[in-house]
Amino acid sequence: MISRRNWFLSSAALAAAPQATAQSPGGRFISIASSNGLRAVTLAVTLMKQRNYDTLDAAISGVNIQEEDPEDNSVGYGGLPNEEGIVELDASVMHGPTRRAGSVASIRGIKTPSKVAKLVMERTDHIMLAGEGALRFAKAHGFQEEELLTEKSRKAWLLWKESLRDPRGHNNWGPGLDAPAGADNPPRAWLRQRYPGESPEFLDWAWEMAMHPITGTINCLALNGKGEMSGVTTTSGLAWKLPGRVGDSPIIGAGLFVDQDHGAAGSTGRGEENIRVAGAHTVVENMRHGMSAKDAVLDCLKRVARNYNNDPAKLGRFDLNFYALRKDGDFAGGSLWNGSYSRGQFQPRRFAVSVDGNARMENCVHLLERKA
Ligand code: GLY
C-alpha cells in the first residue's frame, strides 16, 4: 500500500520529471542511419509507410542490406575479421512500443546478427547471448552457419599480418633472412611485388585498413506516423580485434538505446570510447531532459572528449559518431570530428536520413575540426 507520505513524495517526483515530448507531428515517417545507411533508411521508410511494417522490422530490414552486402567491410558478411582471420559480429535491437531489447555479441557464422538479436528479444528470457551460445541459439532457430570471410577481407587481413614489424623489422609472415635481395623492404614497397595480380585500388584500400583498422558499423533508427520508435545497431566490430572483443554495438545503452516516451539514439565508431560514456543512453537522457537532438549528441561527445582532458592528440586517434531521433521528429547525426582525410581529400562526416521517403545524406554536427 502507498502511505500518504510516499504518495506525496511520488507526486512531487512525478511533477519534477521531464514531460514526454509530443507524438511525431503530422504523422511523419522518419528513419536515420550512419553514413552507410542510405539504402537502409530508404527501405525502412518505404516498409513503414507503404506496407505498415512495425518500426523494428523496418529498421532491421534496412540494415540487412548492409549485413548481406560483401562490399560493406564493417558489417555482417564480408566484415573485416579478428586477428585470427575469423569474422565475429555484434548486434542489438530495441523495440520502443514494447520496451524490449535483445542482442548478440561475438557471434560467428551468421550473416544477419540483427535478426538473431530480435529472436533473443522475442524467444528468450534474456537480453544478450554471446559467442558459441549465440551461434547455437541461431542454429536452433534455423539460421544457416556460413563462411563470412570474403576473399577481399581475407586478403586485407593477410596483408595486415604481413605489414606488422617487430623493432628489428621482422615478421614471421614476411620474407626471411634467406629471401632474395629487396624482398624484405618495408611493407609499402613490397606490396605491389607481393600482390602482383591485385588492382592498385584494392592495395590502397587494404593498406589503409592495415594502418587504420576500421570500426564501421550501421545504426538505423525508425519512427512511424503514430510516434512509435525502434532501433538496431549491427557490426563486425574493430578490424583485427582480439578474438572475443565485444564493442559497443550489442550493449544496450551504449551502441543503441530507445525510450518510447522520448527518443532513440545509436552510435558508430570506436566502441571503447562510447562504452565509457554509455553514449546512446546519455543522448536519450539528454533529449528526455529537453535538449534538441543536436545538443544531445554534442553534449555526449563533450563527455567523450573530457575523458581525455580534451587532448586533441589523443582524440585525433579515433572517430565516434552518434545518431539521435526524438519522438517529435527532431533528428541529428553528430561526430567527434568534422570528417577525415583520405588520400588528401577531405570527407565530411555524414549521416543518412529519410523523411517520408525523401532520402538524403546530411552533414553531422561536430565537436572538433581535423586539420589536413
Ligand atoms: N562501434 C563498433 C565497434 O566498436 O565495435
Coordinates of C-alpha atoms and ligand atoms in Angstrom, one line a residue:
M1 CA 0.0 0.0 0.0
I2 CA 1.3 3.5 -0.7
S3 CA 1.4 5.5 2.5
R4 CA 0.2 9.1 2.5
R5 CA 3.8 10.3 2.8
N6 CA 5.1 8.1 0.0
W7 CA 2.2 9.2 -2.2
F8 CA 3.1 12.8 -1.5
L9 CA 6.8 12.1 -2.4
S10 CA 5.8 10.2 -5.6
S11 CA 3.6 13.1 -6.7
A12 CA 6.4 15.6 -6.2
A13 CA 8.8 13.4 -8.1
L14 CA 6.4 12.9 -10.9
A15 CA 5.8 16.7 -11.2
A16 CA 9.6 17.2 -11.4
A17 CA 10.1 14.6 -14.1
P18 CA 10.5 15.9 -17.6
Q19 CA 7.4 15.6 -19.7
A20 CA 7.3 13.2 -22.7
T21 CA 7.7 15.0 -26.0
A22 CA 4.8 15.2 -28.5
Q23 CA 4.0 12.5 -31.0
S24 CA 5.6 12.6 -34.4
P25 CA 4.0 15.8 -35.7
G26 CA 2.0 15.4 -38.8
G27 CA 2.4 11.6 -38.6
R28 CA 5.8 11.7 -40.3
F29 CA 7.8 8.6 -41.1
I30 CA 11.4 9.2 -40.3
S31 CA 14.5 6.9 -40.4
I32 CA 18.1 8.0 -39.7
A33 CA 21.2 5.9 -40.0
S34 CA 25.0 6.1 -40.2
S35 CA 26.7 7.1 -43.5
N36 CA 26.5 3.6 -44.9
G37 CA 22.7 3.6 -44.3
L38 CA 21.1 5.5 -47.3
R39 CA 19.6 2.2 -48.6
A40 CA 18.6 1.2 -45.1
V41 CA 16.6 4.4 -44.4
T42 CA 15.0 4.4 -47.8
L43 CA 13.8 0.8 -47.3
A44 CA 12.8 1.4 -43.7
V45 CA 10.5 4.3 -44.5
T46 CA 9.0 2.5 -47.5
L47 CA 8.2 -0.5 -45.5
M48 CA 6.7 1.5 -42.6
K49 CA 4.7 3.8 -44.8
Q50 CA 3.6 1.6 -47.7
R51 CA 3.5 -1.8 -46.1
N52 CA 2.6 -0.9 -42.5
Y53 CA 5.7 -2.6 -41.1
D54 CA 6.5 -2.3 -37.4
T55 CA 9.3 0.2 -36.7
L56 CA 11.7 -2.5 -35.6
D57 CA 11.0 -4.9 -38.6
A58 CA 11.5 -1.9 -40.9
A59 CA 14.8 -0.9 -39.3
I60 CA 16.1 -4.5 -39.3
S61 CA 15.1 -5.0 -43.0
G62 CA 17.1 -1.8 -43.7
V63 CA 20.3 -2.9 -42.1
N64 CA 20.0 -6.4 -43.6
I65 CA 21.1 -4.8 -46.9
Q66 CA 24.5 -3.9 -45.4
E67 CA 24.8 -7.1 -43.4
E68 CA 24.4 -9.2 -46.6
D69 CA 26.5 -6.9 -48.8
P70 CA 30.1 -8.3 -49.2
E71 CA 31.3 -4.8 -50.1
D72 CA 30.5 -3.3 -46.7
N73 CA 33.6 -4.5 -44.8
S74 CA 32.3 -3.2 -41.4
V75 CA 29.1 -5.2 -41.1
G76 CA 28.0 -8.8 -41.5
Y77 CA 29.1 -10.9 -44.5
G78 CA 32.4 -9.5 -45.8
G79 CA 33.2 -7.7 -42.5
L80 CA 36.9 -7.5 -41.6
P81 CA 37.8 -10.3 -39.3
N82 CA 39.6 -10.6 -35.9
E83 CA 43.3 -11.1 -35.6
E84 CA 42.9 -14.8 -36.4
G85 CA 41.0 -14.1 -39.6
I86 CA 37.6 -15.1 -38.2
V87 CA 34.6 -12.7 -38.6
E88 CA 32.9 -12.1 -35.3
L89 CA 29.7 -10.0 -35.3
D90 CA 27.8 -7.9 -32.7
A91 CA 24.3 -6.6 -32.9
S92 CA 21.4 -5.2 -30.8
V93 CA 17.8 -4.2 -31.3
M94 CA 15.3 -2.2 -29.2
H95 CA 11.6 -2.1 -29.7
G96 CA 10.1 1.1 -28.4
P97 CA 6.4 0.2 -28.1
T98 CA 7.0 -3.0 -26.0
R99 CA 10.2 -1.5 -24.4
R100 CA 12.1 -4.8 -25.1
A101 CA 15.6 -5.4 -26.2
G102 CA 17.9 -8.2 -27.5
S103 CA 21.5 -8.6 -28.6
V104 CA 24.2 -10.9 -29.7
A105 CA 27.9 -10.5 -29.2
S106 CA 30.9 -12.1 -30.9
I107 CA 28.7 -14.4 -32.9
R108 CA 30.4 -16.3 -35.8
G109 CA 29.0 -17.7 -39.0
I110 CA 25.6 -15.9 -39.2
K111 CA 25.2 -13.2 -41.9
T112 CA 22.4 -11.3 -40.2
P113 CA 23.1 -11.0 -36.4
S114 CA 20.4 -8.2 -36.2
K115 CA 17.8 -10.9 -36.8
V116 CA 19.3 -13.2 -34.2
A117 CA 19.2 -10.2 -31.7
K118 CA 15.5 -9.8 -32.4
L119 CA 15.0 -13.5 -31.7
V120 CA 16.8 -13.2 -28.4
M121 CA 14.4 -10.4 -27.6
E122 CA 11.3 -12.4 -28.6
R123 CA 12.1 -16.0 -27.8
T124 CA 14.2 -15.9 -24.6
D125 CA 14.0 -14.6 -21.1
H126 CA 17.4 -13.0 -21.7
I127 CA 18.7 -9.8 -23.3
M128 CA 22.2 -10.8 -24.6
L129 CA 23.7 -14.0 -25.9
A130 CA 27.4 -14.3 -26.8
G131 CA 29.8 -16.4 -28.8
E132 CA 29.2 -20.1 -29.1
G133 CA 25.8 -19.9 -27.2
A134 CA 24.6 -17.2 -29.6
L135 CA 25.5 -19.4 -32.6
R136 CA 23.8 -22.5 -31.2
F137 CA 20.7 -20.4 -30.5
A138 CA 20.7 -19.1 -34.0
K139 CA 21.1 -22.6 -35.5
A140 CA 18.3 -23.9 -33.2
H141 CA 16.1 -21.3 -34.9
G142 CA 17.0 -22.4 -38.4
F143 CA 19.8 -20.0 -39.3
Q144 CA 22.5 -21.4 -41.7
E145 CA 26.1 -21.3 -40.4
E146 CA 28.1 -19.8 -43.3
E147 CA 31.7 -18.6 -44.0
L148 CA 31.6 -14.8 -43.6
L149 CA 35.1 -14.1 -44.7
T150 CA 35.1 -13.0 -48.3
E151 CA 38.3 -13.2 -50.4
K152 CA 38.6 -9.4 -50.3
S153 CA 38.5 -9.4 -46.5
R154 CA 40.8 -12.4 -46.2
K155 CA 43.5 -10.7 -48.4
A156 CA 43.2 -7.5 -46.4
W157 CA 43.7 -9.5 -43.2
L158 CA 46.7 -11.3 -44.6
L159 CA 48.2 -8.0 -45.8
W160 CA 47.7 -6.5 -42.3
K161 CA 49.5 -9.5 -40.7
E162 CA 52.3 -9.1 -43.2
S163 CA 52.6 -5.4 -42.5
L164 CA 53.4 -5.9 -38.8
R165 CA 57.0 -5.5 -37.7
D166 CA 58.9 -6.0 -34.5
P167 CA 61.6 -3.3 -33.6
R168 CA 64.1 -5.1 -35.8
G169 CA 61.8 -5.0 -38.8
H170 CA 61.0 -8.7 -38.6
N171 CA 57.7 -10.6 -39.0
N172 CA 57.2 -14.3 -39.3
W173 CA 54.6 -13.7 -42.0
G174 CA 57.1 -12.0 -44.3
P175 CA 60.2 -13.0 -46.3
G176 CA 63.1 -14.1 -44.0
L177 CA 66.9 -13.6 -43.9
D178 CA 67.3 -16.1 -46.8
A179 CA 64.9 -14.1 -49.1
P180 CA 66.2 -12.7 -52.4
A181 CA 67.6 -9.1 -52.1
G182 CA 64.9 -6.5 -51.8
A183 CA 62.2 -8.9 -50.7
D184 CA 62.4 -7.7 -47.1
N185 CA 61.9 -4.0 -48.0
P186 CA 59.5 -2.0 -45.8
P187 CA 55.9 -3.3 -46.4
R188 CA 54.7 -0.4 -48.6
A189 CA 57.5 -1.1 -51.1
W190 CA 56.9 -4.8 -51.4
L191 CA 53.2 -4.5 -51.6
R192 CA 52.8 -4.5 -55.4
Q193 CA 55.6 -7.1 -55.7
R194 CA 53.9 -9.4 -53.2
Y195 CA 50.4 -9.0 -54.8
P196 CA 51.1 -8.5 -58.5
G197 CA 47.6 -9.6 -59.5
E198 CA 45.7 -7.1 -57.3
S199 CA 44.5 -3.7 -58.5
P200 CA 46.1 -0.5 -57.2
E201 CA 42.7 0.4 -55.7
F202 CA 42.5 -2.8 -53.7
L203 CA 46.1 -2.4 -52.5
D204 CA 45.5 1.2 -51.4
W205 CA 42.3 0.2 -49.6
A206 CA 43.9 -2.8 -47.9
W207 CA 46.9 -0.8 -46.8
E208 CA 44.6 1.9 -45.4
M209 CA 42.8 -0.9 -43.5
A210 CA 46.1 -2.3 -42.2
M211 CA 47.3 1.1 -41.0
H212 CA 43.9 2.4 -39.7
P213 CA 41.7 -0.5 -38.7
I214 CA 38.1 0.5 -39.0
T215 CA 35.2 0.3 -36.6
G216 CA 32.5 0.7 -39.2
T217 CA 29.0 -0.4 -38.1
I218 CA 25.5 0.5 -39.2
N219 CA 22.9 2.1 -36.8
C220 CA 19.4 2.7 -38.0
L221 CA 16.6 4.3 -36.0
A222 CA 12.9 4.4 -37.2
L223 CA 9.9 6.5 -36.2
N224 CA 6.4 5.9 -37.7
G225 CA 3.4 8.2 -38.0
K226 CA 1.9 7.0 -34.7
G227 CA 5.1 8.1 -32.9
E228 CA 6.4 4.5 -32.3
M229 CA 10.1 4.1 -32.5
S230 CA 12.7 1.4 -32.6
G231 CA 16.4 0.9 -33.4
V232 CA 19.1 -1.5 -34.5
T233 CA 22.9 -1.5 -34.5
T234 CA 25.0 -4.2 -36.2
T235 CA 28.7 -4.5 -36.9
S236 CA 31.7 -6.7 -37.5
G237 CA 33.5 -4.5 -34.9
L238 CA 37.0 -3.3 -34.8
A239 CA 39.1 -4.9 -37.6
W240 CA 41.9 -7.2 -36.4
K241 CA 40.5 -7.2 -32.9
L242 CA 41.4 -9.8 -30.3
P243 CA 39.1 -12.8 -30.6
G244 CA 36.2 -12.3 -28.2
R245 CA 36.4 -8.5 -28.2
V246 CA 33.0 -7.0 -27.8
G247 CA 32.4 -3.4 -28.9
D248 CA 29.6 -1.0 -28.0
S249 CA 27.1 -2.2 -30.7
P250 CA 25.5 -5.1 -28.7
I251 CA 25.5 -3.2 -25.5
I252 CA 22.1 -1.7 -24.7
G253 CA 22.7 1.9 -23.6
A254 CA 26.0 2.2 -25.5
G255 CA 25.5 1.2 -29.2
L256 CA 21.7 1.6 -29.0
F257 CA 19.0 3.0 -26.8
V258 CA 15.3 3.6 -27.3
D259 CA 12.9 5.2 -24.9
Q260 CA 9.5 5.2 -26.4
D261 CA 8.4 8.3 -24.5
H262 CA 11.3 10.5 -25.7
G263 CA 13.6 9.3 -28.4
A264 CA 16.2 6.9 -29.8
A265 CA 20.0 7.0 -30.3
G266 CA 22.7 4.9 -31.7
S267 CA 26.4 5.0 -32.4
T268 CA 29.2 4.1 -34.8
G269 CA 33.0 4.4 -34.4
R270 CA 35.4 3.3 -31.7
G271 CA 33.1 1.4 -29.3
E272 CA 35.5 1.5 -26.4
E273 CA 35.1 5.3 -26.1
N274 CA 31.3 5.0 -26.4
I275 CA 31.0 2.4 -23.7
R276 CA 32.8 4.7 -21.3
V277 CA 30.0 7.3 -21.6
A278 CA 27.1 4.9 -22.1
G279 CA 26.6 7.0 -25.2
A280 CA 23.2 6.1 -26.6
H281 CA 21.6 6.2 -23.2
T282 CA 23.3 9.5 -22.4
V283 CA 22.0 11.0 -25.7
V284 CA 18.4 9.8 -25.0
E285 CA 18.6 11.1 -21.4
N286 CA 19.7 14.5 -22.8
M287 CA 16.6 14.5 -25.0
R288 CA 14.4 13.4 -22.1
H289 CA 15.6 16.5 -20.3
G290 CA 14.5 18.7 -23.2
M291 CA 17.6 19.0 -25.4
S292 CA 17.3 19.1 -29.1
A293 CA 18.8 16.1 -31.0
K294 CA 21.8 18.2 -32.0
D295 CA 22.5 19.5 -28.5
A296 CA 22.0 16.0 -27.1
V297 CA 24.7 14.4 -29.3
L298 CA 27.2 17.3 -28.9
D299 CA 26.8 17.2 -25.1
C300 CA 27.6 13.4 -25.2
L301 CA 30.6 14.0 -27.4
K302 CA 31.9 16.6 -24.9
R303 CA 31.8 13.9 -22.3
V304 CA 33.9 11.6 -24.6
A305 CA 36.5 14.5 -25.1
R306 CA 36.5 15.1 -21.3
N307 CA 37.7 11.5 -20.8
Y308 CA 40.9 12.6 -22.5
N309 CA 41.1 16.1 -20.9
N310 CA 40.2 17.4 -24.3
D311 CA 43.6 16.4 -25.6
P312 CA 43.4 16.7 -29.4
A313 CA 46.3 14.4 -30.0
K314 CA 44.6 11.6 -28.2
L315 CA 41.2 12.4 -29.5
G316 CA 42.6 12.5 -33.0
R317 CA 43.4 8.8 -32.9
F318 CA 39.7 7.8 -33.2
D319 CA 36.3 8.7 -34.6
L320 CA 33.0 8.4 -32.8
N321 CA 29.5 9.3 -34.1
F322 CA 26.1 9.5 -32.6
Y323 CA 22.6 9.5 -34.2
A324 CA 19.6 10.8 -32.4
L325 CA 15.9 10.8 -33.2
R326 CA 13.4 12.5 -30.9
K327 CA 9.8 11.3 -30.7
D328 CA 8.7 14.7 -32.0
G329 CA 10.7 14.1 -35.2
D330 CA 13.7 16.2 -34.5
F331 CA 16.9 14.4 -35.5
A332 CA 20.7 14.8 -35.8
G333 CA 23.9 13.0 -36.6
G334 CA 26.9 14.1 -34.5
S335 CA 30.6 13.3 -34.8
L336 CA 33.6 13.9 -32.7
W337 CA 35.5 15.2 -35.8
N338 CA 34.1 17.1 -38.7
G339 CA 35.4 14.5 -41.1
S340 CA 38.6 12.7 -42.2
Y341 CA 41.3 13.0 -44.9
S342 CA 41.6 10.1 -47.3
R343 CA 44.5 10.4 -49.9
G344 CA 44.5 14.1 -49.3
Q345 CA 40.8 14.5 -49.9
F346 CA 38.6 15.8 -47.1
Q347 CA 35.5 13.7 -46.4
P348 CA 32.9 15.4 -44.2
R349 CA 31.2 13.1 -41.6
R350 CA 27.7 12.5 -42.8
F351 CA 24.6 10.5 -41.9
A352 CA 21.6 9.2 -43.9
V353 CA 18.0 10.3 -43.3
S354 CA 14.7 9.7 -45.0
V355 CA 11.7 11.8 -44.1
D356 CA 8.5 10.4 -45.6
G357 CA 10.5 8.9 -48.4
N358 CA 12.8 11.9 -49.1
A359 CA 16.1 10.1 -48.6
R360 CA 19.4 12.1 -48.5
M361 CA 22.8 12.5 -46.8
E362 CA 23.3 15.3 -44.3
N363 CA 26.4 16.6 -42.6
C364 CA 26.8 15.7 -38.9
V365 CA 27.2 18.4 -36.3
H366 CA 30.7 18.1 -34.9
L367 CA 32.8 18.9 -31.9
L368 CA 36.3 19.2 -33.3
E369 CA 37.9 20.1 -36.6
R370 CA 40.6 18.0 -38.2
K371 CA 43.4 19.8 -39.9
A372 CA 44.7 18.3 -43.2
Ligands
GLY1 N1 31.2 0.7 -32.9 C1 31.6 -0.6 -33.3 C2 32.7 -1.2 -32.5 O1 33.5 -0.5 -31.9 O2 32.8 -2.4 -32.5

